[in-house]
Coordinates of C-alpha atoms in Angstrom, one line a residue:
X5 CA 218.6 269.2 233.6
X6 CA 218.8 265.5 233.1
X7 CA 221.9 264.3 231.2
X8 CA 220.6 260.7 231.4
X9 CA 217.1 259.4 230.7
X10 CA 214.5 260.5 233.2
X11 CA 213.9 257.6 235.7
X12 CA 210.6 255.8 234.7
X13 CA 209.1 252.4 235.3
X14 CA 210.5 249.8 233.0
X15 CA 207.1 249.0 231.5
X16 CA 206.2 252.6 230.7
X17 CA 206.0 254.0 227.1
X18 CA 208.1 256.9 225.9
X19 CA 206.0 260.0 226.3
X20 CA 205.3 262.4 223.6
X21 CA 205.2 265.3 226.0
X22 CA 207.2 266.0 229.1
X23 CA 205.6 267.8 232.0
X24 CA 208.1 270.0 233.9
X25 CA 206.8 271.1 237.2
X26 CA 208.0 274.6 238.1
X27 CA 207.5 273.8 241.8
X28 CA 206.1 271.2 244.1
X29 CA 202.3 271.0 243.9
X30 CA 202.1 272.4 240.4
X31 CA 199.7 269.7 239.3
X32 CA 202.1 267.5 237.3
X33 CA 201.1 264.2 238.9
X34 CA 197.4 264.9 238.1
X35 CA 198.1 265.9 234.5
X36 CA 200.4 262.9 234.0
X37 CA 197.5 260.7 235.1
X38 CA 195.0 262.4 232.8
X39 CA 197.2 263.0 229.7
X40 CA 198.1 259.6 228.3
X41 CA 201.0 260.8 226.0
X42 CA 202.7 262.8 228.8
X43 CA 205.1 262.0 231.7
X44 CA 206.6 263.8 234.6
X45 CA 210.1 265.0 233.9
X46 CA 210.9 264.9 237.6
X47 CA 211.6 268.7 237.9
X48 CA 214.4 268.6 235.3
X49 CA 214.7 269.3 231.6
X50 CA 214.7 265.9 229.9
X51 CA 217.6 266.7 227.6
X52 CA 218.7 263.1 227.1
X53 CA 215.3 261.9 225.9
X54 CA 214.2 261.0 222.4
X55 CA 211.0 263.1 222.8
X56 CA 212.2 266.7 223.3
X57 CA 208.8 268.4 223.9
X58 CA 208.2 270.0 227.2
X59 CA 205.5 272.1 228.8
X60 CA 206.2 273.9 232.1
X61 CA 203.4 273.4 234.6
X62 CA 202.8 275.9 237.4
X63 CA 200.0 276.6 239.9
X64 CA 198.4 279.9 239.3
X65 CA 200.0 281.8 242.2
X66 CA 202.9 284.1 242.6
X67 CA 205.4 281.4 243.6
X68 CA 204.3 279.2 240.7
X69 CA 204.5 281.9 238.1
X70 CA 207.9 283.1 239.3
X71 CA 209.3 279.6 239.2
X72 CA 207.8 279.0 235.7
X73 CA 209.3 282.3 234.5
X74 CA 212.8 281.2 235.6
X75 CA 212.4 277.9 233.7
X76 CA 211.3 279.8 230.5
X77 CA 214.3 282.1 230.8
X78 CA 216.6 279.0 231.2
X79 CA 215.1 277.8 227.9
X80 CA 215.6 281.1 226.2
X81 CA 219.2 281.2 227.3
X82 CA 219.8 277.8 225.7
X83 CA 220.6 276.0 229.0
X84 CA 218.2 273.1 228.5
X85 CA 220.0 270.8 226.1
X86 CA 217.9 269.7 223.1
X87 CA 214.6 270.3 224.8
X88 CA 211.8 272.1 222.9
X89 CA 209.5 274.3 225.1
X90 CA 206.0 274.0 223.8
X91 CA 204.6 276.5 226.4
X92 CA 203.2 277.0 229.8
X93 CA 200.3 275.2 231.5
X94 CA 198.9 277.0 234.5
X95 CA 196.6 275.2 236.9
X96 CA 194.0 277.1 238.9
X97 CA 195.0 277.5 242.6
X98 CA 191.4 278.5 243.7
X99 CA 187.9 278.7 242.2
X100 CA 187.0 281.8 240.3
X101 CA 189.0 284.4 238.4
X102 CA 192.5 285.1 239.6
X103 CA 193.5 288.5 240.8
X104 CA 194.4 291.0 238.1
X105 CA 198.1 291.2 239.2
X106 CA 198.3 287.4 238.8
X107 CA 196.6 287.5 235.4
X108 CA 199.1 290.1 234.2
X109 CA 202.0 288.1 235.6
X110 CA 200.7 285.0 233.8
X111 CA 200.7 287.0 230.5
X112 CA 204.3 287.9 231.0
X113 CA 205.3 284.3 231.7
X114 CA 203.2 283.0 228.8
X115 CA 205.0 285.4 226.5
X116 CA 208.3 284.0 227.7
X117 CA 207.0 280.5 227.2
X118 CA 205.7 281.1 223.6
X119 CA 202.3 279.6 224.2
X120 CA 200.0 278.9 227.1
X121 CA 197.1 276.9 228.3
X122 CA 195.1 277.0 231.5
X123 CA 193.4 274.3 233.6
X124 CA 190.3 275.5 235.4
X125 CA 189.6 274.7 239.1
X126 CA 188.1 271.3 239.4
X127 CA 187.2 270.7 243.0
X128 CA 186.6 266.9 242.6
X129 CA 190.3 266.5 241.8
X130 CA 191.1 267.2 245.4
X131 CA 189.3 264.0 246.5
X132 CA 190.2 261.7 243.6
X133 CA 193.1 259.3 243.4
X134 CA 195.2 260.0 240.2
X135 CA 194.8 256.3 239.2
X136 CA 191.0 256.7 239.2
X137 CA 190.9 259.7 236.8
X138 CA 189.6 259.6 233.3
X139 CA 192.4 259.7 230.7
X140 CA 192.8 261.9 227.6
X141 CA 194.3 260.3 224.5
X142 CA 194.7 261.8 221.1
X143 CA 191.4 260.1 220.0
X144 CA 189.5 261.0 223.2
X145 CA 185.8 261.8 222.7
X146 CA 184.0 263.1 225.8
X147 CA 180.8 261.3 226.8
X148 CA 177.7 262.9 225.6
X149 CA 176.5 265.7 227.9
X150 CA 173.0 265.5 229.3
X151 CA 171.0 268.6 229.2
X152 CA 170.9 270.5 232.5
X153 CA 173.1 267.9 234.2
X154 CA 176.2 268.7 236.3
X155 CA 179.5 268.1 234.6
X156 CA 180.7 264.5 234.9
X157 CA 183.2 263.7 237.6
X158 CA 186.8 263.6 236.5
X159 CA 186.8 259.9 237.2
X160 CA 184.1 259.5 234.4
X161 CA 185.2 262.2 231.9
X162 CA 188.3 264.4 231.4
X163 CA 187.3 267.9 232.5
X164 CA 186.8 270.2 229.5
X165 CA 189.8 272.6 230.2
X166 CA 192.1 269.6 230.8
X167 CA 191.0 267.9 227.5
X168 CA 191.2 271.2 225.6
X169 CA 194.7 271.9 226.9
X170 CA 195.8 268.3 226.2
X171 CA 194.6 268.4 222.6
X172 CA 196.3 271.8 221.9
X173 CA 199.6 270.8 223.6
X174 CA 199.6 267.5 221.6
X175 CA 198.9 269.4 218.4
X176 CA 201.7 271.8 219.2
X177 CA 204.1 268.9 219.7
X178 CA 203.0 267.4 216.3
X179 CA 203.5 270.8 214.6
X180 CA 207.0 271.2 216.0
X181 CA 207.8 267.6 215.1
X182 CA 206.7 268.1 211.5
X183 CA 208.7 271.4 211.2
X184 CA 211.9 270.3 213.1
X185 CA 215.2 271.2 211.4
X186 CA 217.0 268.4 209.6
X187 CA 214.0 266.0 209.7
X188 CA 214.5 262.7 207.8

């Protein structure tokens, strides 16, 4: 848990949403590049920040889900300062549907997180630099799809599962902000 502001470049804006990687390789750097209102919390709860909204990010494998579960339990135990957990974002670890055991484990962790979103496998992300990726903003509109065409590269358009998760996470943050106790 950070008891000082999360180290960030001086010229960066305060994020609306913090991405808390449950483990190395969770996908936080990629999501930070693609979700304009989000930033990496550097593997700690950003308890000293003005924006308290956090999503735990984990790769969809046993190690990732177990690490995410521990973070969700920390939140439930009140050990995260003033942070507000919006939910869990899982990132596909391989193409196709995950094994049934992993899917059940994800359901358990998602229940502990309160909400969940999933980012599908996007093979082009493996060969793209984060700075080249298309960026989701609250007013993002995907480019028009061409009939029978392959999906656009993530450098040209935000992949659908990434954009959908971003919009829903951002909406959840807005809802919690509007319903916060003691609001002015």
